[in-house]
Amino acid sequence: MSDQTKLKEVFAGEYWLADVIKQLLEDNHIPAFLNNQYLGTVAPYLADAGGMPHVTIVVNETEAAKALRLIDDYQNGSPADEIAD
């Protein structure tokens, strides 16, 4: 059995929104990491080549389902007090 943590992508989009969602996840005790956060702001034409989103968020695979629910609730306008555990 491997002791390595498996990460799963749960969001892809513009930096400003990825940063907001990362904070939402961390406020709900889900460690989250941004990929391409600097490339997406300094040279978005490189990170966005071929129409791909600038920045992605990854979380531990075991937290992915909870993270996806939180993101979906946030994007559909659920109040923060209903989201937090």
Coordinates of C-alpha atoms in Angstrom, one line a residue:
M1 CA 0.0 0.0 0.0
S2 CA 1.3 3.4 -1.0
D3 CA 1.7 6.2 1.6
Q4 CA 1.4 8.9 -1.1
T5 CA -1.6 11.2 -1.1
K6 CA -3.6 11.1 -4.2
L7 CA -4.9 14.5 -5.4
K8 CA -8.0 15.1 -7.4
E9 CA -8.9 18.2 -9.4
V10 CA -12.2 19.7 -8.2
F11 CA -12.2 23.1 -10.0
A12 CA -10.7 24.8 -13.1
G13 CA -11.2 28.5 -13.9
E14 CA -9.9 32.0 -13.6
Y15 CA -7.5 32.9 -10.8
W16 CA -9.8 35.2 -8.9
L17 CA -12.6 32.6 -8.7
A18 CA -10.2 29.8 -7.9
D19 CA -8.8 31.8 -5.0
V20 CA -12.3 32.4 -3.6
I21 CA -13.1 28.7 -3.9
K22 CA -9.8 27.7 -2.3
Q23 CA -10.6 29.9 0.7
L24 CA -14.1 28.4 0.9
L25 CA -12.6 24.9 1.0
E26 CA -10.0 25.8 3.6
D27 CA -12.7 27.5 5.8
N28 CA -14.5 24.1 5.7
H29 CA -11.3 22.2 6.8
I30 CA -10.4 20.9 3.3
P31 CA -6.8 21.6 2.4
A32 CA -6.7 22.9 -1.2
F33 CA -3.9 23.7 -3.6
L34 CA -3.8 25.9 -6.7
N35 CA -2.0 24.8 -9.8
N36 CA -0.8 27.4 -12.3
Q37 CA -1.7 30.2 -10.0
Y38 CA 1.3 32.3 -11.0
L39 CA 1.3 31.3 -14.6
G40 CA -2.4 32.1 -14.8
T41 CA -1.8 35.7 -13.6
V42 CA 1.6 36.5 -15.2
A43 CA 1.1 34.8 -18.5
P44 CA -2.5 33.7 -18.9
Y45 CA -2.0 33.3 -22.7
L46 CA 0.3 30.4 -21.8
A47 CA -1.9 28.7 -19.2
D48 CA -5.0 29.3 -21.3
A49 CA -3.6 27.8 -24.5
G50 CA -6.2 25.9 -26.4
G51 CA -9.1 27.2 -24.3
M52 CA -8.1 25.5 -21.1
P53 CA -8.9 27.3 -17.8
H54 CA -6.0 29.2 -16.2
V55 CA -5.9 27.8 -12.7
T56 CA -7.0 24.4 -11.2
I57 CA -7.7 23.4 -7.6
V58 CA -6.7 20.0 -6.3
V59 CA -7.6 18.4 -3.0
N60 CA -7.0 15.1 -1.3
E61 CA -8.9 12.4 -3.1
T62 CA -10.7 11.5 0.2
E63 CA -12.0 15.0 0.5
A64 CA -13.0 15.4 -3.2
A65 CA -16.7 14.6 -2.9
K66 CA -17.2 17.1 0.0
A67 CA -15.2 19.7 -1.9
L68 CA -17.3 19.2 -5.0
R69 CA -20.6 19.6 -3.0
L70 CA -19.3 22.8 -1.4
I71 CA -18.2 24.2 -4.8
D72 CA -21.6 23.3 -6.3
D73 CA -23.5 24.9 -3.4
Y74 CA -21.3 28.1 -3.7
Q75 CA -21.9 28.4 -7.5
N76 CA -25.6 27.9 -7.1
G77 CA -25.9 30.6 -4.4
S78 CA -26.3 28.6 -1.2
P79 CA -25.6 30.8 1.9
A80 CA -22.3 30.2 3.6
D81 CA -23.9 29.2 6.9
E82 CA -25.7 26.3 5.1
I83 CA -22.4 25.2 3.5
A84 CA -20.2 25.1 6.6
D85 CA -20.4 22.0 8.8

